[in-house]
PDB file of C-alpha atoms in Angstrom:
ATOM      1  CA  ASN A  16      78.916  63.897  32.688  1.00  0.00           C
ATOM      2  CA  ALA A  17      75.882  64.658  34.820  1.00  0.00           C
ATOM      3  CA  GLY A  18      73.293  61.955  35.055  1.00  0.00           C
ATOM      4  CA  VAL A  19      69.603  62.212  34.359  1.00  0.00           C
ATOM      5  CA  MET A  20      68.125  65.081  36.341  1.00  0.00           C
ATOM      6  CA  GLN A  21      64.574  65.226  37.597  1.00  0.00           C
ATOM      7  CA  ASN A  22      62.827  67.955  39.498  1.00  0.00           C
ATOM      8  CA  PRO A  23      61.222  68.415  41.795  1.00  0.00           C
ATOM      9  CA  ARG A  24      62.247  65.396  43.845  1.00  0.00           C
ATOM     10  CA  HIS A  25      59.101  65.634  45.933  1.00  0.00           C
ATOM     11  CA  LEU A  26      55.840  67.246  44.912  1.00  0.00           C
ATOM     12  CA  VAL A  27      52.675  67.628  46.966  1.00  0.00           C
ATOM     13  CA  ARG A  28      49.419  68.566  45.276  1.00  0.00           C
ATOM     14  CA  ARG A  29      45.807  68.730  46.368  1.00  0.00           C
ATOM     15  CA  ARG A  30      43.152  66.934  44.395  1.00  0.00           C
ATOM     16  CA  GLY A  31      42.236  68.865  41.276  1.00  0.00           C
ATOM     17  CA  GLN A  32      45.548  70.699  40.939  1.00  0.00           C
ATOM     18  CA  GLU A  33      48.072  70.223  38.157  1.00  0.00           C
ATOM     19  CA  ALA A  34      51.424  68.503  38.531  1.00  0.00           C
ATOM     20  CA  ARG A  35      54.396  69.202  36.255  1.00  0.00           C
ATOM     21  CA  LEU A  36      57.382  66.899  36.406  1.00  0.00           C
ATOM     22  CA  ARG A  37      60.622  67.752  34.629  1.00  0.00           C
ATOM     23  CA  CYS A  38      63.342  65.537  33.252  1.00  0.00           C
ATOM     24  CA  SER A  39      66.674  66.579  31.764  1.00  0.00           C
ATOM     25  CA  PRO A  40      68.339  63.655  29.978  1.00  0.00           C
ATOM     26  CA  MET A  41      72.026  62.876  30.092  1.00  0.00           C
ATOM     27  CA  LYS A  42      74.179  64.938  27.765  1.00  0.00           C
ATOM     28  CA  GLY A  43      74.055  63.514  24.270  1.00  0.00           C
ATOM     29  CA  HIS A  44      70.887  61.503  24.914  1.00  0.00           C
ATOM     30  CA  SER A  45      67.929  62.191  22.679  1.00  0.00           C
ATOM     31  CA  HIS A  46      65.507  59.513  23.868  1.00  0.00           C
ATOM     32  CA  VAL A  47      63.393  59.914  27.000  1.00  0.00           C
ATOM     33  CA  TYR A  48      61.145  57.396  28.730  1.00  0.00           C
ATOM     34  CA  TRP A  49      58.734  57.970  31.597  1.00  0.00           C
ATOM     35  CA  TYR A  50      57.786  55.228  34.033  1.00  0.00           C
ATOM     36  CA  ARG A  51      55.462  55.180  37.019  1.00  0.00           C
ATOM     37  CA  GLN A  52      56.015  53.173  40.187  1.00  0.00           C
ATOM     38  CA  LEU A  53      52.977  52.730  42.350  1.00  0.00           C
ATOM     39  CA  PRO A  54      53.565  51.844  46.018  1.00  0.00           C
ATOM     40  CA  GLU A  55      55.125  48.394  46.387  1.00  0.00           C
ATOM     41  CA  GLU A  56      54.936  47.685  42.662  1.00  0.00           C
ATOM     42  CA  GLY A  57      57.369  47.534  39.801  1.00  0.00           C
ATOM     43  CA  LEU A  58      57.819  50.261  37.256  1.00  0.00           C
ATOM     44  CA  LYS A  59      55.300  50.576  34.449  1.00  0.00           C
ATOM     45  CA  PHE A  60      56.109  52.194  31.125  1.00  0.00           C
ATOM     46  CA  MET A  61      54.140  55.315  30.294  1.00  0.00           C
ATOM     47  CA  VAL A  62      55.596  57.092  27.275  1.00  0.00           C
ATOM     48  CA  TYR A  63      58.627  57.240  25.004  1.00  0.00           C
ATOM     49  CA  LEU A  64      59.687  60.481  23.360  1.00  0.00           C
ATOM     50  CA  GLN A  65      62.367  61.779  21.093  1.00  0.00           C
ATOM     51  CA  LYS A  66      62.972  65.465  20.544  1.00  0.00           C
ATOM     52  CA  GLU A  67      59.641  67.054  19.512  1.00  0.00           C
ATOM     53  CA  ASN A  68      58.041  63.650  18.893  1.00  0.00           C
ATOM     54  CA  ILE A  69      55.984  61.193  20.904  1.00  0.00           C
ATOM     55  CA  ILE A  70      56.993  57.756  19.664  1.00  0.00           C
ATOM     56  CA  ASP A  71      54.960  55.483  21.938  1.00  0.00           C
ATOM     57  CA  GLU A  72      52.367  56.570  24.477  1.00  0.00           C
ATOM     58  CA  SER A  73      50.731  53.192  24.906  1.00  0.00           C
ATOM     59  CA  GLY A  74      51.222  53.275  28.683  1.00  0.00           C
ATOM     60  CA  MET A  75      49.736  56.703  29.278  1.00  0.00           C
ATOM     61  CA  PRO A  76      46.304  56.993  30.859  1.00  0.00           C
ATOM     62  CA  LYS A  77      43.861  58.255  28.278  1.00  0.00           C
ATOM     63  CA  GLU A  78      42.850  61.342  30.208  1.00  0.00           C
ATOM     64  CA  ARG A  79      44.635  64.035  32.223  1.00  0.00           C
ATOM     65  CA  PHE A  80      48.189  62.884  31.364  1.00  0.00           C
ATOM     66  CA  SER A  81      50.397  64.398  28.689  1.00  0.00           C
ATOM     67  CA  ALA A  82      54.091  64.510  27.901  1.00  0.00           C
ATOM     68  CA  GLU A  83      56.379  66.563  25.718  1.00  0.00           C
ATOM     69  CA  PHE A  84      60.058  66.788  24.870  1.00  0.00           C
ATOM     70  CA  PRO A  85      60.653  70.115  23.132  1.00  0.00           C
ATOM     71  CA  LYS A  86      63.602  70.980  20.940  1.00  0.00           C
ATOM     72  CA  GLU A  87      65.043  73.028  23.793  1.00  0.00           C
ATOM     73  CA  GLY A  88      64.642  72.312  27.453  1.00  0.00           C
ATOM     74  CA  PRO A  89      63.615  69.344  29.560  1.00  0.00           C
ATOM     75  CA  SER A  90      60.949  66.766  28.977  1.00  0.00           C
ATOM     76  CA  ILE A  91      57.742  67.512  30.872  1.00  0.00           C
ATOM     77  CA  LEU A  92      55.182  65.057  32.217  1.00  0.00           C
ATOM     78  CA  ARG A  93      51.992  66.900  33.007  1.00  0.00           C
ATOM     79  CA  ILE A  94      49.114  65.584  35.085  1.00  0.00           C
ATOM     80  CA  GLN A  95      45.971  67.671  35.150  1.00  0.00           C
ATOM     81  CA  GLN A  96      43.335  67.532  37.879  1.00  0.00           C
ATOM     82  CA  VAL A  97      45.314  65.100  39.995  1.00  0.00           C
ATOM     83  CA  VAL A  98      43.560  62.436  42.044  1.00  0.00           C
ATOM     84  CA  ARG A  99      44.794  60.395  44.991  1.00  0.00           C
ATOM     85  CA  GLY A 100      45.482  57.433  42.736  1.00  0.00           C
ATOM     86  CA  ASP A 101      48.140  59.486  40.924  1.00  0.00           C
ATOM     87  CA  SER A 102      50.330  59.350  44.036  1.00  0.00           C
ATOM     88  CA  ALA A 103      53.420  57.470  42.933  1.00  0.00           C
ATOM     89  CA  ALA A 104      57.077  57.811  42.046  1.00  0.00           C
ATOM     90  CA  TYR A 105      57.620  58.954  38.468  1.00  0.00           C
ATOM     91  CA  PHE A 106      60.924  58.040  36.905  1.00  0.00           C
ATOM     92  CA  CYS A 107      62.482  59.366  33.778  1.00  0.00           C
ATOM     93  CA  ALA A 108      65.130  57.468  31.836  1.00  0.00           C
ATOM     94  CA  SER A 109      67.236  58.506  28.875  1.00  0.00           C
ATOM     95  CA  SER A 110      69.230  56.671  26.265  1.00  0.00           C
ATOM     96  CA  PRO A 111      71.586  57.698  23.490  1.00  0.00           C
ATOM     97  CA  PRO A 112      70.701  57.690  19.789  1.00  0.00           C
ATOM     98  CA  ARG A 113      70.331  54.303  18.144  1.00  0.00           C
ATOM     99  CA  GLY A 114      73.516  52.311  18.534  1.00  0.00           C
ATOM    100  CA  GLY A 115      73.424  52.485  22.296  1.00  0.00           C
ATOM    101  CA  GLN A 116      69.709  52.584  22.566  1.00  0.00           C
ATOM    102  CA  ASP A 117      69.417  49.457  24.601  1.00  0.00           C
ATOM    103  CA  THR A 118      70.555  50.818  27.949  1.00  0.00           C
ATOM    104  CA  GLN A 119      68.396  53.308  29.772  1.00  0.00           C
ATOM    105  CA  TYR A 120      69.782  55.489  32.541  1.00  0.00           C
ATOM    106  CA  PHE A 121      67.356  56.505  35.225  1.00  0.00           C
ATOM    107  CA  GLY A 122      66.914  59.700  37.143  1.00  0.00           C
ATOM    108  CA  PRO A 123      66.253  59.825  40.901  1.00  0.00           C
ATOM    109  CA  GLY A 124      62.509  60.170  40.397  1.00  0.00           C
ATOM    110  CA  THR A 125      59.807  62.576  41.472  1.00  0.00           C
ATOM    111  CA  ARG A 126      57.630  61.407  44.315  1.00  0.00           C
ATOM    112  CA  LEU A 127      54.160  62.834  43.872  1.00  0.00           C
ATOM    113  CA  THR A 128      51.785  62.912  46.815  1.00  0.00           C
ATOM    114  CA  VAL A 129      48.194  63.929  46.232  1.00  0.00           C
ATOM    115  CA  LEU A 130      46.333  65.040  49.353  1.00  0.00           C
TER     116      LEU A 130
ATOM    117  CA  GLY B   4      52.454  40.246  25.581  1.00  0.00           C
ATOM    118  CA  ASN B   5      55.941  40.285  27.007  1.00  0.00           C
ATOM    119  CA  SER B   6      56.296  39.889  30.752  1.00  0.00           C
ATOM    120  CA  VAL B   7      58.774  39.307  33.565  1.00  0.00           C
ATOM    121  CA  THR B   8      58.227  37.236  36.679  1.00  0.00           C
ATOM    122  CA  GLN B   9      60.600  37.376  39.588  1.00  0.00           C
ATOM    123  CA  MET B  10      60.559  35.758  42.977  1.00  0.00           C
ATOM    124  CA  GLU B  11      58.744  37.587  45.687  1.00  0.00           C
ATOM    125  CA  GLY B  12      60.573  38.925  48.662  1.00  0.00           C
ATOM    126  CA  PRO B  13      61.665  39.854  51.054  1.00  0.00           C
ATOM    127  CA  VAL B  14      64.798  37.784  50.909  1.00  0.00           C
ATOM    128  CA  THR B  15      66.678  37.945  54.196  1.00  0.00           C
ATOM    129  CA  LEU B  16      70.264  36.726  54.328  1.00  0.00           C
ATOM    130  CA  SER B  17      73.211  36.901  56.643  1.00  0.00           C
ATOM    131  CA  GLU B  18      76.352  38.645  55.473  1.00  0.00           C
ATOM    132  CA  GLU B  19      78.556  36.455  53.237  1.00  0.00           C
ATOM    133  CA  ALA B  20      75.655  34.171  52.307  1.00  0.00           C
ATOM    134  CA  PHE B  21      75.006  33.117  48.708  1.00  0.00           C
ATOM    135  CA  LEU B  22      72.275  34.985  46.868  1.00  0.00           C
ATOM    136  CA  THR B  23      69.945  33.833  44.124  1.00  0.00           C
ATOM    137  CA  ILE B  24      66.997  35.888  42.894  1.00  0.00           C
ATOM    138  CA  ASN B  25      65.010  34.058  40.247  1.00  0.00           C
ATOM    139  CA  CYS B  26      63.725  35.787  37.140  1.00  0.00           C
ATOM    140  CA  THR B  27      61.884  34.263  34.195  1.00  0.00           C
ATOM    141  CA  TYR B  28      60.466  36.002  31.173  1.00  0.00           C
ATOM    142  CA  THR B  29      57.989  35.613  28.349  1.00  0.00           C
ATOM    143  CA  ALA B  30      58.888  37.345  25.139  1.00  0.00           C
ATOM    144  CA  THR B  31      58.610  37.194  21.394  1.00  0.00           C
ATOM    145  CA  GLY B  32      61.842  37.745  19.573  1.00  0.00           C
ATOM    146  CA  TYR B  33      65.163  38.226  21.319  1.00  0.00           C
ATOM    147  CA  PRO B  34      64.974  40.893  23.985  1.00  0.00           C
ATOM    148  CA  SER B  35      67.867  42.193  26.017  1.00  0.00           C
ATOM    149  CA  LEU B  36      67.669  41.386  29.726  1.00  0.00           C
ATOM    150  CA  PHE B  37      68.619  43.604  32.643  1.00  0.00           C
ATOM    151  CA  TRP B  38      68.958  43.727  36.387  1.00  0.00           C
ATOM    152  CA  TYR B  39      68.441  47.096  38.028  1.00  0.00           C
ATOM    153  CA  VAL B  40      68.959  47.917  41.712  1.00  0.00           C
ATOM    154  CA  GLN B  41      67.070  50.531  43.700  1.00  0.00           C
ATOM    155  CA  TYR B  42      68.434  51.729  47.021  1.00  0.00           C
ATOM    156  CA  PRO B  43      66.008  53.330  49.487  1.00  0.00           C
ATOM    157  CA  GLY B  44      64.724  56.685  48.292  1.00  0.00           C
ATOM    158  CA  GLU B  45      66.740  56.576  45.076  1.00  0.00           C
ATOM    159  CA  GLY B  46      66.222  55.869  41.409  1.00  0.00           C
ATOM    160  CA  LEU B  47      67.173  52.723  39.552  1.00  0.00           C
ATOM    161  CA  GLN B  48      70.758  51.926  38.724  1.00  0.00           C
ATOM    162  CA  LEU B  49      71.713  49.479  36.029  1.00  0.00           C
ATOM    163  CA  LEU B  50      73.449  46.543  37.677  1.00  0.00           C
ATOM    164  CA  LEU B  51      74.106  44.310  34.675  1.00  0.00           C
ATOM    165  CA  LYS B  52      72.707  43.297  31.332  1.00  0.00           C
ATOM    166  CA  ALA B  53      72.882  40.615  28.651  1.00  0.00           C
ATOM    167  CA  THR B  54      71.882  41.121  25.047  1.00  0.00           C
ATOM    168  CA  LYS B  55      71.789  37.599  23.623  1.00  0.00           C
ATOM    169  CA  ALA B  56      71.422  33.961  24.594  1.00  0.00           C
ATOM    170  CA  ASP B  57      74.230  32.508  26.735  1.00  0.00           C
ATOM    171  CA  ASP B  58      75.633  35.976  27.474  1.00  0.00           C
ATOM    172  CA  LYS B  59      76.676  36.479  31.082  1.00  0.00           C
ATOM    173  CA  GLY B  60      76.334  39.921  32.598  1.00  0.00           C
ATOM    174  CA  SER B  61      78.421  40.722  35.651  1.00  0.00           C
ATOM    175  CA  ASN B  62      79.143  43.672  37.906  1.00  0.00           C
ATOM    176  CA  LYS B  63      80.207  44.198  41.529  1.00  0.00           C
ATOM    177  CA  GLY B  64      80.250  40.464  42.179  1.00  0.00           C
ATOM    178  CA  PHE B  65      76.746  39.948  40.791  1.00  0.00           C
ATOM    179  CA  GLU B  66      76.175  37.872  37.695  1.00  0.00           C
ATOM    180  CA  ALA B  67      73.329  36.553  35.581  1.00  0.00           C
ATOM    181  CA  THR B  68      73.259  34.363  32.488  1.00  0.00           C
ATOM    182  CA  TYR B  69      70.745  34.735  29.656  1.00  0.00           C
ATOM    183  CA  ARG B  70      69.204  31.259  29.326  1.00  0.00           C
ATOM    184  CA  LYS B  71      66.978  31.060  26.285  1.00  0.00           C
ATOM    185  CA  GLU B  72      66.092  27.393  26.809  1.00  0.00           C
ATOM    186  CA  THR B  73      64.642  28.077  30.254  1.00  0.00           C
ATOM    187  CA  THR B  74      63.698  31.732  29.562  1.00  0.00           C
ATOM    188  CA  SER B  75      65.519  32.744  32.716  1.00  0.00           C
ATOM    189  CA  PHE B  76      67.960  35.389  33.912  1.00  0.00           C
ATOM    190  CA  HIS B  77      68.606  34.558  37.561  1.00  0.00           C
ATOM    191  CA  LEU B  78      70.727  36.946  39.606  1.00  0.00           C
ATOM    192  CA  GLU B  79      73.486  35.465  41.776  1.00  0.00           C
ATOM    193  CA  LYS B  80      76.182  36.661  44.108  1.00  0.00           C
ATOM    194  CA  GLY B  81      78.573  34.457  45.995  1.00  0.00           C
ATOM    195  CA  SER B  82      78.886  36.538  49.164  1.00  0.00           C
ATOM    196  CA  VAL B  83      76.463  39.343  49.974  1.00  0.00           C
ATOM    197  CA  GLN B  84      77.243  42.390  52.071  1.00  0.00           C
ATOM    198  CA  VAL B  85      75.010  44.610  54.185  1.00  0.00           C
ATOM    199  CA  SER B  86      75.479  47.325  51.574  1.00  0.00           C
ATOM    200  CA  ASP B  87      73.729  45.086  48.995  1.00  0.00           C
ATOM    201  CA  SER B  88      70.418  45.598  50.803  1.00  0.00           C
ATOM    202  CA  ALA B  89      68.095  47.075  48.207  1.00  0.00           C
ATOM    203  CA  VAL B  90      65.265  46.213  45.825  1.00  0.00           C
ATOM    204  CA  TYR B  91      66.330  44.326  42.702  1.00  0.00           C
ATOM    205  CA  PHE B  92      64.342  44.506  39.481  1.00  0.00           C
ATOM    206  CA  CYS B  93      64.596  42.178  36.537  1.00  0.00           C
ATOM    207  CA  ALA B  94      63.598  43.714  33.197  1.00  0.00           C
ATOM    208  CA  LEU B  95      63.496  43.038  29.486  1.00  0.00           C
ATOM    209  CA  SER B  96      63.501  45.390  26.543  1.00  0.00           C
ATOM    210  CA  ASP B  97      60.332  45.386  24.469  1.00  0.00           C
ATOM    211  CA  GLN B  98      60.634  46.847  21.010  1.00  0.00           C
ATOM    212  CA  GLY B  99      56.908  47.194  20.602  1.00  0.00           C
ATOM    213  CA  TYR B 100      54.965  47.179  17.414  1.00  0.00           C
ATOM    214  CA  GLY B 101      57.176  47.980  14.447  1.00  0.00           C
ATOM    215  CA  GLY B 102      60.298  47.907  16.550  1.00  0.00           C
ATOM    216  CA  ALA B 103      60.245  51.649  17.180  1.00  0.00           C
ATOM    217  CA  THR B 104      60.097  51.456  20.950  1.00  0.00           C
ATOM    218  CA  ASN B 105      62.629  50.156  23.419  1.00  0.00           C
ATOM    219  CA  LYS B 106      60.563  50.273  26.583  1.00  0.00           C
ATOM    220  CA  LEU B 107      61.479  48.173  29.570  1.00  0.00           C
ATOM    221  CA  ILE B 108      59.114  45.638  31.071  1.00  0.00           C
ATOM    222  CA  PHE B 109      59.871  45.192  34.758  1.00  0.00           C
ATOM    223  CA  GLY B 110      59.227  42.495  37.290  1.00  0.00           C
ATOM    224  CA  THR B 111      57.658  43.500  40.572  1.00  0.00           C
ATOM    225  CA  GLY B 112      60.988  43.712  42.380  1.00  0.00           C
ATOM    226  CA  THR B 113      62.588  41.666  45.140  1.00  0.00           C
ATOM    227  CA  LEU B 114      63.602  43.258  48.405  1.00  0.00           C
ATOM    228  CA  LEU B 115      66.922  41.948  49.705  1.00  0.00           C
ATOM    229  CA  ALA B 116      67.795  42.526  53.343  1.00  0.00           C
ATOM    230  CA  VAL B 117      71.284  41.509  54.446  1.00  0.00           C
ATOM    231  CA  GLN B 118      71.911  41.270  58.160  1.00  0.00           C
ATOM    232  CA  PRO B 119      75.350  41.626  59.742  1.00  0.00           C
TER     233      PRO B 119
END
């Protein structure tokens, strides 16, 4: 059973460009979480999605950030008009449907560098 | 709101030394508690968890006990190895308003460096 997949692993963007980060959850998992880790800090929750629904986006910046988890395909975290402060590691985690919802399994992360 | 506080690092130990990394939490309700480990350049791996008071989570020689009376979940290992060098994160599950969310609230992480 493959783990949580994220791509790309490293992404370099210039200020003003768009960044798209992809996350494929573990097989059988229908819940996806995105977290951001700024340099030398802990992880901060951004958004929680189920298939085709955003359940909790209380940690998302109000502008430029969006997330989706379509019926088919990976979850996408999209950052428009990136700025240097967006440089961070972005981690996706997935969990199974309620009953095993407590444990989240993390992907390897995407390290975004904004020049 | 809910929060996690863990001891700052780095913690530097010699191989076979005893390890304690302190973690305390503030939470309403009865969250589950976790320790995750992050090796250099990698994502987080679940190390152990406990879902209710007095539960003890254990894995790979590490253990932590959910202490409701002291709101703590300290990580311990009797004899560390060089391969244990990593960043350790304490976390709790936060069900959010209405209980619909199960996001994790993390501490800032503790870097452990084990020297041979």
